[in-house]
Short mmCIF file of C-alpha atoms and ligand atoms in Angstrom, two decimals:
data_model
loop_
_atom_site.label_atom_id
_atom_site.label_comp_id
_atom_site.label_asym_id
_atom_site.label_seq_id
_atom_site.Cartn_x
_atom_site.Cartn_y
_atom_site.Cartn_z
CA MET A 162 84.83 122.85 120.53
CA GLN A 163 86.77 124.55 123.42
CA HIS A 164 88.70 127.21 121.86
CA SER A 165 91.76 129.22 123.36
CA PRO A 166 91.01 133.24 123.88
CA ALA A 167 92.74 133.89 120.80
CA LEU A 168 90.86 131.29 118.44
CA ALA A 169 87.49 132.41 120.22
CA ALA A 170 87.69 135.79 118.93
CA LEU A 171 87.65 135.01 115.43
CA PRO A 172 84.65 134.17 113.23
CA SER A 173 82.98 131.07 113.16
CA ALA A 174 83.90 128.66 109.77
CA ASP A 175 80.43 127.06 109.91
CA GLY A 176 78.88 127.62 106.60
CA CYS A 177 79.39 126.01 102.90
CA TRP A 178 82.65 126.74 101.72
CA GLN A 179 82.15 127.10 97.49
CA PRO A 180 83.37 126.65 95.21
CA VAL A 181 86.67 124.86 96.01
CA ALA A 182 89.07 122.42 94.15
CA LEU A 183 89.90 119.06 95.79
CA ALA A 184 93.04 116.59 95.08
CA PRO A 185 91.76 113.01 95.69
CA TRP A 186 94.77 111.84 97.45
CA LEU A 187 94.04 114.21 100.23
CA CYS A 188 90.30 113.32 100.71
CA ALA A 189 89.16 110.49 102.46
CA PRO A 190 88.78 107.09 99.99
CA ASP A 191 84.60 107.78 99.71
CA VAL A 192 84.80 111.43 99.10
CA PRO A 193 83.28 111.41 95.69
CA VAL A 194 85.86 113.88 94.01
CA GLY A 195 85.47 114.13 90.50
CA ALA A 196 87.97 115.26 88.11
CA GLY A 197 88.21 119.27 88.23
CA GLU A 198 84.57 119.48 89.66
CA PRO A 199 83.99 122.34 92.03
CA ALA A 200 83.65 121.04 95.26
CA CYS A 201 82.61 121.97 98.75
CA ILE A 202 83.29 121.66 102.09
CA ALA A 203 80.13 121.92 104.83
CA VAL A 204 81.46 122.92 108.35
CA GLU A 205 78.76 122.61 110.92
CA HIS A 206 79.89 123.13 114.51
CA GLY A 207 83.16 123.49 113.94
CA ARG A 208 83.62 119.87 112.12
CA ILE A 209 83.39 119.21 108.51
CA ALA A 210 80.10 117.85 108.20
CA TRP A 211 80.13 116.80 104.32
CA VAL A 212 83.32 117.37 101.38
CA GLY A 213 82.36 116.77 97.91
CA PRO A 214 81.20 117.93 94.65
CA ARG A 215 79.03 120.89 95.29
CA ALA A 216 76.46 119.52 92.82
CA ALA A 217 76.08 116.17 94.96
CA LEU A 218 75.65 118.34 98.21
CA PRO A 219 73.16 117.04 100.51
CA THR A 220 70.15 118.76 100.89
CA ALA A 221 70.56 118.32 104.75
CA PHE A 222 73.30 121.54 104.26
CA ALA A 223 71.89 123.11 101.58
CA HIS A 224 70.67 125.69 104.75
CA LEU A 225 74.50 126.53 105.86
CA PRO A 226 75.39 130.19 104.99
CA ARG A 227 77.70 130.56 101.95
CA GLN A 228 81.59 130.67 102.65
CA ARG A 229 84.19 132.27 99.83
CA GLY A 230 86.00 129.12 98.81
CA GLU A 231 86.67 131.48 95.43
CA GLY A 232 88.01 128.16 93.55
CA ARG A 233 90.98 127.66 95.70
CA LEU A 234 92.65 124.15 96.02
CA ALA A 235 91.68 122.86 99.82
CA THR A 236 94.08 120.44 101.71
CA PRO A 237 93.87 119.31 104.85
CA GLY A 238 95.73 121.28 107.53
CA LEU A 239 99.52 120.62 107.17
CA VAL A 240 101.15 118.55 110.02
CA ASP A 241 104.53 119.17 111.21
CA CYS A 242 105.13 115.71 112.85
CA HIS A 243 108.73 116.43 114.00
CA THR A 244 109.93 119.61 115.69
CA HIS A 245 111.89 120.64 118.89
CA LEU A 246 110.43 124.13 118.68
CA VAL A 247 110.93 125.10 122.40
CA TYR A 248 114.54 125.95 123.35
CA GLY A 249 117.13 128.68 124.46
CA GLY A 250 119.52 130.55 122.52
CA GLU A 251 120.77 129.94 118.94
CA ARG A 252 123.48 128.22 117.26
CA SER A 253 124.90 129.99 114.13
CA HIS A 254 128.53 130.09 115.20
CA GLU A 255 128.30 126.36 115.05
CA PHE A 256 126.97 126.93 111.28
CA ALA A 257 130.10 129.03 110.82
CA LEU A 258 132.29 126.05 112.60
CA ARG A 259 130.81 123.63 109.88
CA LEU A 260 131.31 125.89 106.81
CA ALA A 261 135.09 125.85 108.04
CA GLY A 262 135.19 121.97 107.94
CA ALA A 263 133.93 120.81 111.62
CA SER A 264 131.47 118.22 111.62
CA TYR A 265 128.36 117.88 113.74
CA GLU A 266 129.69 114.94 115.47
CA GLU A 267 133.17 117.00 116.52
CA ILE A 268 131.36 119.88 117.59
CA ALA A 269 129.00 117.59 119.77
CA ARG A 270 132.05 116.15 121.18
CA ALA A 271 133.54 119.17 121.87
CA GLY A 272 130.66 120.17 124.46
CA GLY A 273 128.90 122.24 121.66
CA GLY A 274 125.60 120.64 119.58
CA ILE A 275 122.66 119.65 121.50
CA LEU A 276 124.72 120.53 124.70
CA ALA A 277 124.96 124.32 123.86
CA THR A 278 121.11 124.24 123.34
CA VAL A 279 120.50 122.58 126.90
CA SER A 280 122.45 125.27 128.93
CA ALA A 281 120.75 128.11 127.57
CA THR A 282 117.39 126.01 127.63
CA ARG A 283 118.03 125.86 131.39
CA ALA A 284 119.05 129.39 131.76
CA ALA A 285 115.78 130.71 130.14
CA SER A 286 112.64 131.12 132.48
CA GLU A 287 109.13 129.33 131.19
CA ASP A 288 107.93 132.82 130.02
CA GLU A 289 111.25 133.42 128.15
CA LEU A 290 110.74 129.86 126.62
CA LEU A 291 107.07 130.60 125.61
CA ALA A 292 108.07 133.90 124.42
CA GLN A 293 110.72 132.75 121.96
CA ALA A 294 108.78 129.73 120.72
CA LEU A 295 105.53 131.80 119.90
CA PRO A 296 106.98 133.49 116.80
CA ARG A 297 108.46 130.09 115.56
CA LEU A 298 104.94 128.74 115.52
CA GLN A 299 102.91 131.40 114.32
CA GLN A 300 105.41 131.33 111.03
CA LEU A 301 104.54 127.86 110.70
CA LEU A 302 100.80 128.26 111.46
CA ALA A 303 100.70 131.08 108.76
CA GLU A 304 101.69 128.58 106.33
CA GLY A 305 98.67 126.24 106.93
CA VAL A 306 100.27 123.93 109.98
CA CYS A 307 97.04 122.84 112.28
CA ALA A 308 98.95 120.08 114.17
CA ILE A 309 102.41 119.80 115.46
CA GLU A 310 104.58 117.76 117.38
CA ILE A 311 107.02 119.29 120.06
CA LYS A 312 109.60 117.66 121.67
CA SER A 313 111.36 118.09 125.12
CA GLY A 314 115.27 117.14 125.42
CA TYR A 315 117.08 120.39 125.95
CA GLY A 316 116.24 120.15 129.44
CA LEU A 317 117.57 116.90 130.52
CA ASP A 318 116.51 117.10 134.08
CA LEU A 319 113.37 116.53 135.46
CA ALA A 320 112.54 120.54 136.15
CA HIS A 321 113.47 121.51 133.01
CA GLU A 322 112.07 118.85 130.73
CA ARG A 323 108.85 119.73 132.64
CA ARG A 324 109.30 123.27 131.54
CA GLN A 325 109.88 122.57 128.32
CA LEU A 326 106.85 120.73 127.90
CA ARG A 327 104.45 122.86 129.89
CA VAL A 328 105.80 125.44 127.59
CA ALA A 329 104.61 123.27 124.78
CA ARG A 330 101.00 122.89 125.72
CA GLN A 331 100.79 126.58 126.60
CA LEU A 332 101.64 126.87 122.83
CA GLY A 333 99.00 124.80 121.83
CA ALA A 334 96.56 126.28 124.18
CA HIS A 335 97.05 129.88 123.32
CA CYS A 336 97.32 129.71 119.41
CA GLY A 337 94.23 127.04 119.07
CA VAL A 338 96.41 124.38 117.35
CA THR A 339 96.94 120.66 118.15
CA VAL A 340 100.34 120.00 119.97
CA ARG A 341 101.45 115.99 120.29
CA THR A 342 104.17 116.37 123.18
CA SER A 343 107.22 113.92 122.78
CA PHE A 344 109.42 113.39 125.56
CA LEU A 345 113.02 113.18 124.28
CA GLY A 346 115.00 112.86 127.92
CA ALA A 347 117.18 110.43 126.29
CA HIS A 348 118.05 113.17 123.94
CA ALA A 349 121.86 113.53 125.09
CA LEU A 350 123.96 112.69 128.08
CA PRO A 351 123.87 115.97 130.65
CA PRO A 352 126.98 117.20 131.46
CA GLU A 353 126.15 116.15 135.44
CA TYR A 354 126.23 112.44 134.15
CA ALA A 355 129.14 112.54 132.01
CA GLY A 356 130.71 109.21 131.85
CA ARG A 357 127.61 107.54 133.73
CA SER A 358 125.20 106.76 131.20
CA GLN A 359 123.53 104.18 132.72
CA ALA A 360 122.49 106.24 135.69
CA TYR A 361 121.09 108.98 133.64
CA ILE A 362 118.55 106.44 131.44
CA ASP A 363 117.85 104.72 134.67
CA ARG A 364 116.72 108.37 136.15
CA VAL A 365 115.11 109.26 132.98
CA CYS A 366 112.82 105.73 132.91
CA ASN A 367 112.62 105.31 136.53
CA GLU A 368 111.93 109.41 137.86
CA MET A 369 111.42 111.94 134.85
CA LEU A 370 109.13 109.64 132.71
CA PRO A 371 106.65 108.58 135.11
CA ALA A 372 106.48 111.94 137.12
CA LEU A 373 106.01 113.98 133.47
CA ALA A 374 103.45 111.20 132.21
CA ALA A 375 101.44 111.45 135.74
CA GLU A 376 101.10 115.35 135.04
CA GLY A 377 99.49 114.85 131.64
CA LEU A 378 102.33 116.48 130.16
CA VAL A 379 103.37 113.20 127.52
CA ASP A 380 101.82 112.29 124.72
CA ALA A 381 104.40 110.10 123.34
CA VAL A 382 108.22 109.13 123.99
CA ASP A 383 111.16 109.58 121.39
CA ALA A 384 115.10 109.00 121.98
CA TYR A 385 118.34 109.52 120.26
CA CYS A 386 120.11 106.14 119.33
CA GLU A 387 123.24 107.14 117.95
CA ARG A 388 127.26 106.69 118.84
CA ILE A 389 127.15 110.23 119.92
CA ALA A 390 123.57 109.74 122.23
CA PHE A 391 122.46 106.31 123.45
CA SER A 392 122.90 102.56 122.84
CA LEU A 393 120.30 100.38 121.57
CA ALA A 394 120.04 98.45 125.27
CA GLU A 395 119.38 101.98 126.48
CA THR A 396 117.25 102.52 123.78
CA GLU A 397 115.30 99.88 124.66
CA GLN A 398 114.77 100.48 128.42
CA VAL A 399 113.21 104.10 127.78
CA PHE A 400 111.03 102.28 125.11
CA LEU A 401 110.10 99.82 128.12
CA ALA A 402 109.46 102.17 130.59
CA ALA A 403 107.05 104.03 127.89
CA ARG A 404 104.97 100.87 127.10
CA HIS A 405 105.10 100.25 131.08
CA LEU A 406 102.95 103.92 131.01
CA GLY A 407 101.10 102.70 127.78
CA LEU A 408 102.67 105.52 125.67
CA PRO A 409 103.64 105.26 122.45
CA VAL A 410 107.07 105.55 120.85
CA LYS A 411 109.36 107.11 118.40
CA LEU A 412 112.94 107.26 117.40
CA HIS A 413 115.85 109.57 116.11
CA ALA A 414 117.19 106.63 114.26
CA GLU A 415 120.17 105.82 111.88
CA GLN A 416 120.60 109.64 111.38
CA LEU A 417 124.53 109.40 111.38
CA SER A 418 125.26 105.67 111.43
CA ASN A 419 123.34 102.29 111.31
CA MET A 420 122.82 101.48 114.79
CA GLU A 421 119.53 98.89 114.35
CA GLY A 422 117.60 101.40 116.18
CA ALA A 423 114.43 101.27 113.50
CA ALA A 424 114.01 97.62 113.74
CA LEU A 425 114.04 97.87 117.54
CA ALA A 426 111.35 100.92 117.61
CA ALA A 427 109.19 98.74 115.13
CA ARG A 428 109.43 95.84 117.57
CA HIS A 429 107.89 97.83 120.07
CA GLY A 430 105.08 99.52 117.47
CA ALA A 431 106.80 102.95 117.36
CA LEU A 432 104.72 105.61 115.72
CA SER A 433 107.42 106.61 113.66
CA CYS A 434 111.05 106.08 113.09
CA ASP A 435 112.64 109.48 112.00
CA HIS A 436 115.71 110.50 109.78
CA ILE A 437 116.69 106.85 109.12
CA LYS A 438 119.05 108.18 106.20
CA HIS A 439 121.25 104.65 107.30
CA LEU A 440 118.26 102.43 107.12
CA PHE A 441 118.60 99.14 105.74
CA THR A 442 116.76 96.17 104.65
CA GLN A 443 116.13 94.72 107.64
CA GLY A 444 114.76 97.87 109.68
CA ILE A 445 112.67 98.76 106.25
CA ALA A 446 111.03 95.12 106.76
CA ALA A 447 110.18 95.68 110.45
CA MET A 448 108.75 98.86 109.83
CA ARG A 449 106.64 97.75 107.34
CA ALA A 450 105.09 94.95 109.41
CA ALA A 451 104.59 97.26 112.43
CA GLY A 452 102.86 99.92 110.49
CA THR A 453 105.63 102.54 111.55
CA VAL A 454 106.11 105.73 109.45
CA ALA A 455 109.11 107.11 108.05
CA VAL A 456 109.48 110.62 108.80
CA LEU A 457 112.04 112.10 106.09
CA LEU A 458 113.94 115.43 107.75
CA PRO A 459 115.42 117.35 104.53
CA GLY A 460 116.00 120.35 106.69
CA ALA A 461 118.99 118.55 108.62
CA PHE A 462 120.18 116.64 105.41
CA HIS A 463 120.56 120.10 104.03
CA THR A 464 122.20 121.96 106.70
CA LEU A 465 124.35 119.18 107.64
CA ARG A 466 125.30 119.31 103.96
CA ASP A 467 125.09 115.24 103.78
CA THR A 468 125.36 112.84 101.05
CA GLN A 469 123.75 109.98 102.56
CA ARG A 470 119.69 110.00 101.40
CA PRO A 471 117.31 107.96 103.09
CA PRO A 472 116.11 104.84 100.74
CA ILE A 473 113.32 106.22 99.60
CA ALA A 474 112.94 103.63 96.58
CA ALA A 475 113.04 100.84 99.10
CA LEU A 476 110.49 102.47 101.41
CA ARG A 477 108.00 103.11 98.63
CA ALA A 478 108.60 99.49 97.25
CA ALA A 479 107.92 98.38 100.78
CA GLY A 480 104.63 100.59 100.98
CA VAL A 481 106.19 102.15 104.13
CA PRO A 482 104.11 105.59 104.52
CA MET A 483 106.59 108.38 104.40
CA ALA A 484 106.10 111.84 106.20
CA VAL A 485 107.94 114.93 105.93
CA ALA A 486 108.91 117.30 108.58
CA THR A 487 110.57 120.46 109.56
CA ASP A 488 112.78 119.02 112.67
CA HIS A 489 112.92 122.76 113.40
CA ASN A 490 115.57 123.03 116.10
CA PRO A 491 118.64 125.35 116.31
CA GLY A 492 121.06 122.89 115.31
CA THR A 493 120.53 120.73 112.56
CA SER A 494 117.04 122.53 110.98
CA PRO A 495 116.27 126.07 111.80
CA CYS A 496 113.75 126.06 109.26
CA LEU A 497 110.62 127.42 109.96
CA SER A 498 108.66 126.55 106.54
CA LEU A 499 106.69 123.13 106.12
CA LEU A 500 106.41 123.60 102.26
CA LEU A 501 110.18 124.46 102.22
CA MET A 502 110.81 120.90 103.43
CA ALA A 503 108.12 119.14 100.93
CA ASN A 504 110.09 120.89 98.39
CA MET A 505 113.46 119.41 99.40
CA ALA A 506 111.97 116.13 99.74
CA CYS A 507 111.05 116.24 96.19
CA THR A 508 114.01 117.96 94.91
CA LEU A 509 116.85 116.15 97.46
CA PHE A 510 115.18 113.04 98.11
CA GLY A 511 113.05 112.12 95.31
CA LEU A 512 109.67 112.32 96.55
CA THR A 513 106.76 112.53 94.03
CA VAL A 514 104.00 115.49 94.32
CA PRO A 515 101.52 113.28 95.79
CA GLU A 516 104.00 111.86 98.42
CA ALA A 517 105.36 115.06 99.42
CA LEU A 518 101.92 116.55 100.18
CA ALA A 519 100.88 113.23 101.80
CA GLY A 520 103.74 113.71 103.67
CA ILE A 521 103.15 116.59 105.25
CA THR A 522 99.17 115.79 105.81
CA ARG A 523 98.30 112.14 106.07
CA HIS A 524 101.11 110.30 106.79
CA ALA A 525 102.34 113.09 109.33
CA ALA A 526 98.91 112.87 110.87
CA ARG A 527 99.51 108.78 111.43
CA ALA A 528 103.37 109.53 112.62
CA LEU A 529 101.63 111.30 115.35
CA GLY A 530 98.77 108.79 115.81
CA LEU A 531 96.42 111.41 114.99
CA GLN A 532 95.20 109.74 111.62
CA HIS A 533 91.25 109.32 112.50
CA THR A 534 91.37 113.16 113.24
CA HIS A 535 93.62 115.02 111.29
CA GLY A 536 95.56 114.98 107.64
CA LEU A 537 92.66 114.41 105.68
CA LEU A 538 89.38 115.96 104.33
CA ALA A 539 86.37 113.71 105.46
CA ALA A 540 83.38 114.43 107.32
CA GLY A 541 83.44 114.24 110.92
CA ARG A 542 86.86 115.44 111.58
CA PRO A 543 87.35 118.97 113.21
CA ALA A 544 87.42 121.72 110.40
CA ASP A 545 91.04 122.13 109.99
CA PHE A 546 92.21 122.98 106.48
CA VAL A 547 93.83 125.29 103.97
CA LEU A 548 92.63 127.62 100.98
CA TRP A 549 95.36 127.84 98.45
CA PRO A 550 95.66 130.48 95.98
CA VAL A 551 97.05 127.82 93.26
CA GLN A 552 95.82 126.33 90.32
CA HIS A 553 97.49 122.74 90.54
CA ALA A 554 98.78 121.04 93.63
CA ALA A 555 102.41 120.96 92.35
CA GLU A 556 102.85 124.84 93.41
CA LEU A 557 102.66 123.66 96.82
CA PRO A 558 105.95 122.25 96.81
CA TYR A 559 107.40 124.08 93.69
CA TRP A 560 107.97 127.46 95.44
CA LEU A 561 111.14 127.89 96.75
CA GLY A 562 110.95 130.12 99.90
CA HIS A 563 107.59 131.75 99.01
CA LYS A 564 104.72 131.73 101.52
CA PRO A 565 101.37 131.80 99.47
CA SER A 566 98.47 133.96 101.18
CA CYS A 567 96.48 131.17 101.85
CA GLY A 568 92.91 131.17 104.03
CA ILE A 569 93.06 129.35 107.04
CA VAL A 570 90.35 127.13 109.10
CA ARG A 571 91.64 125.82 111.89
CA GLN A 572 89.38 124.55 115.04
CA GLY A 573 86.29 125.50 113.19
CA ARG A 574 87.44 129.08 113.26
CA ILE A 575 88.75 131.63 110.35
CA ALA A 576 92.35 131.96 111.62
CA ALA A 577 93.15 133.52 108.13
O1 NIG B 31 116.61 115.82 114.81
N1 NIG B 31 119.58 114.32 116.07
C1 NIG B 31 119.03 115.11 117.09
N2 NIG B 31 118.22 115.77 117.54
C2 NIG B 31 118.16 116.88 116.52
C3 NIG B 31 119.02 117.60 116.74
C4 NIG B 31 119.37 118.28 117.89
C5 NIG B 31 120.15 119.69 117.66
O2 NIG B 31 121.24 119.60 117.21
O3 NIG B 31 120.00 120.53 118.67
C6 NIG B 31 117.55 116.09 115.13
O4 NIG B 31 118.42 116.56 114.20
FE1 FE B 32 114.83 115.80 115.76
#
């Protein structure tokens, strides 16, 4: 396994981690997790070689040196599947404006919101963007995040979108963490295209996306389908351009209103539909049929003091996988704790503990197309896991703003 210089300096995690406790719903189905039996995780060459009850450890792994599991609860590395981590500036004055009664939509229509961050992002150099994003990423990593999605969408022209995506790639290499990039050129209409939405979308599809994809900067394509952003037809044009290049799509869908974006995204085989507070029956059925993940973003719900909740009971009944993410961004979710989001997904949206934990691991990995490598403890996967100093899995979403000091194995190295 190739390591970033930062990770290469850390001790190898090869060895047999024991004793640890396992939660069955965070292990591959073939892992024989006994009720409360001491378990172990064997790591060889930076990968999980075996996981299961200590008593059943195959002799082939008996020679591995012992690593200290200390009886801690082992989970897969956390996955934050929706972030806007790279940007310039901050928007605390909008927080104050909303407290005084202005709505997110009103602030956006008056030229604030996303466009305020576009100005600050365009004004920052690549090094400045990296320096500002790095401590944010480090906070997420310290809480056990091992894979993260980072979107563009605050550049809104070729040069500045490229800069954001390059910084996202640099963050992954620098910190030794799996980064999936999403090109979000269709996030807002840049001021130089005011009144010319179609011309901007043409540029996104015909110039920006092909160029950035050719540079290897784009893992997926996202859009914001909303009355303050782009129409259903414009969103479909972006999806068609993505699919032409063989790139998967995802969508900021039904955040402020029901635009029927989720059904469109699902028809294009979307990895995920995110926000989905105003999602109704037809969209749920389409997502289920396509295997699209519903990404819940309680940080934005909380920050905007929203009252419209995503249709959790209907999603659950339909069997649509639900992920939970920070949506870290300077406007609607200045949040750097995925565990806090798991807490809010339970308290604000009504998820159960297993649902919330699957939401920040298994289903989040699927929302990034990483379901075969991340989000589950299973043999053959990269050794990305977290050892928590807790007795019960419910403690992870239970604490409010407390960051437990966990042991972290990332990309086969002992990161904490
Ligand atoms: O996911 N809704 C659109 N995008 C972001 C907010 C971006 C911003 O306000 O800067 C979101 O909530
Ligand atoms: Fe977002």
